[in-house]
Structure formats: structure tokens, C-alpha cells
C-alpha positions in Angstrom: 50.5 9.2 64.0 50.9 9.8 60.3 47.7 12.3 60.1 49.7 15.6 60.1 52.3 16.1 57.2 55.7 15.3 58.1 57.5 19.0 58.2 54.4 19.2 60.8 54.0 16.3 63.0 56.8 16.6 65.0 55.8 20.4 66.7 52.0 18.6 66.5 53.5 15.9 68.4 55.3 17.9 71.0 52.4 21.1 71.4 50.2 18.0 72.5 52.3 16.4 74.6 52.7 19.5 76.5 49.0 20.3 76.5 48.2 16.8 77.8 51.0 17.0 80.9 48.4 21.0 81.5 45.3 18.8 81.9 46.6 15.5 83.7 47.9 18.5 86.5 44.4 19.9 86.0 42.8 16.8 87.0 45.3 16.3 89.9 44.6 19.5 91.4 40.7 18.7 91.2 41.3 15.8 92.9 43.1 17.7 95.8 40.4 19.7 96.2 38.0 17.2 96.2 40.1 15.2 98.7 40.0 18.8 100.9 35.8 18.8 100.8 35.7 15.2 101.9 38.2 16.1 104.4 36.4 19.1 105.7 33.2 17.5 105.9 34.4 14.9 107.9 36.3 17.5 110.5 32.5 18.6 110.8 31.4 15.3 111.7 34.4 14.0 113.5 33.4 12.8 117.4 36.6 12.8 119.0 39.3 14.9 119.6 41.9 12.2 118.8 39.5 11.7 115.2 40.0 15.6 114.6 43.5 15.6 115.0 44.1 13.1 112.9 41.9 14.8 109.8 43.7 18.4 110.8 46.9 16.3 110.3 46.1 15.2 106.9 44.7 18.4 105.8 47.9 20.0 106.8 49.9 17.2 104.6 47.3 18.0 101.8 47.9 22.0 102.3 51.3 21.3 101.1 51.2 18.6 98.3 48.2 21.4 96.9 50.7 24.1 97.4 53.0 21.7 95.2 50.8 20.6 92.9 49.1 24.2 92.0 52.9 25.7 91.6 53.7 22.6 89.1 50.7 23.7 87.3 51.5 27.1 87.0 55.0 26.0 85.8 53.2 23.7 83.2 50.9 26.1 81.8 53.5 29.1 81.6 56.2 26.0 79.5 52.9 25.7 77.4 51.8 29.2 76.5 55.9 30.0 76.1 55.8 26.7 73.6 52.3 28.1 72.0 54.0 31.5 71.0 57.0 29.5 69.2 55.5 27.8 67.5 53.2 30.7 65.2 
């Protein structure tokens, strides 16, 4: 606040703001697919079959918010780079 000169602030303002929603996705992607490893790996150990079913049924719960969350990325990143070209 009050670095960038007034006739500029405001696109500053908003260009980050949209930048920062592209990376907080980022990092919730990650996190999916470091939840998926962890999940994986313990498939690989599991020692019953009622233990396995209950890791395939979270991995098929995580299949779908990853689907959702990598889509909301893409949508993010595209409003940025359209926001990007406006404003030069």
C-alpha cells in the first residue's frame, strides 16, 4: 500500500491479487498430490482387505476433488494470463 503511484496501484493491486489466488491453487494441488503418495504408499502396506478398501475409497474421493482442483487451476491461470495481456 502506498508504494506504487496512484494512477498505478489499483491494476498493481488487482494483477497481484490474481497472481496470489494462481499460487494458493498451486499449493492446493501439491498438497493433493502429496495426500495421493501417502495414500498410495499405504495401499502398499495395507494388511487387510477391509484396510484397502477403505484407502481405494479415499483415493477415489481424492481423484475427484484433484480433478476439481486442477480444473480451478487451469481456470485461474487462463483469468490471469487474459488479466496479464490487459493490462500492457
Amino acid at each position: 500500500k502506498g508504494v506504487c503511484p496512484p494512477e498505478s496501484d489499483f491494476a498493481f493491486s488487482s494483477h497481484w491479487r490474481a497472481a496470489r489466488v494462481v499460487f494458493d491453487q498451486r499449493q492446493r494441488v501439491s498438497e493433493l498430490d502429496n495426500r495421493r503418495r501417502t495414500l498410495e504408499y499405504a495401499l502398499e502396506e495395507a494388511r487387510s482387505d477391509e484396510e484397502r478398501r477403505s484407502i481405494r475409497s479415499e483415493l477415489a474421493r481424492l481423484d475427484y476433488e484433484q480433478r476439481a482442483e486442477r480444473d480451478r487451476l487451469m481456470y485461474e491461470e487462463s483469468r490471469l494470463n487474459q488479466f496479464s495481456r490487459g493490462i500492457r
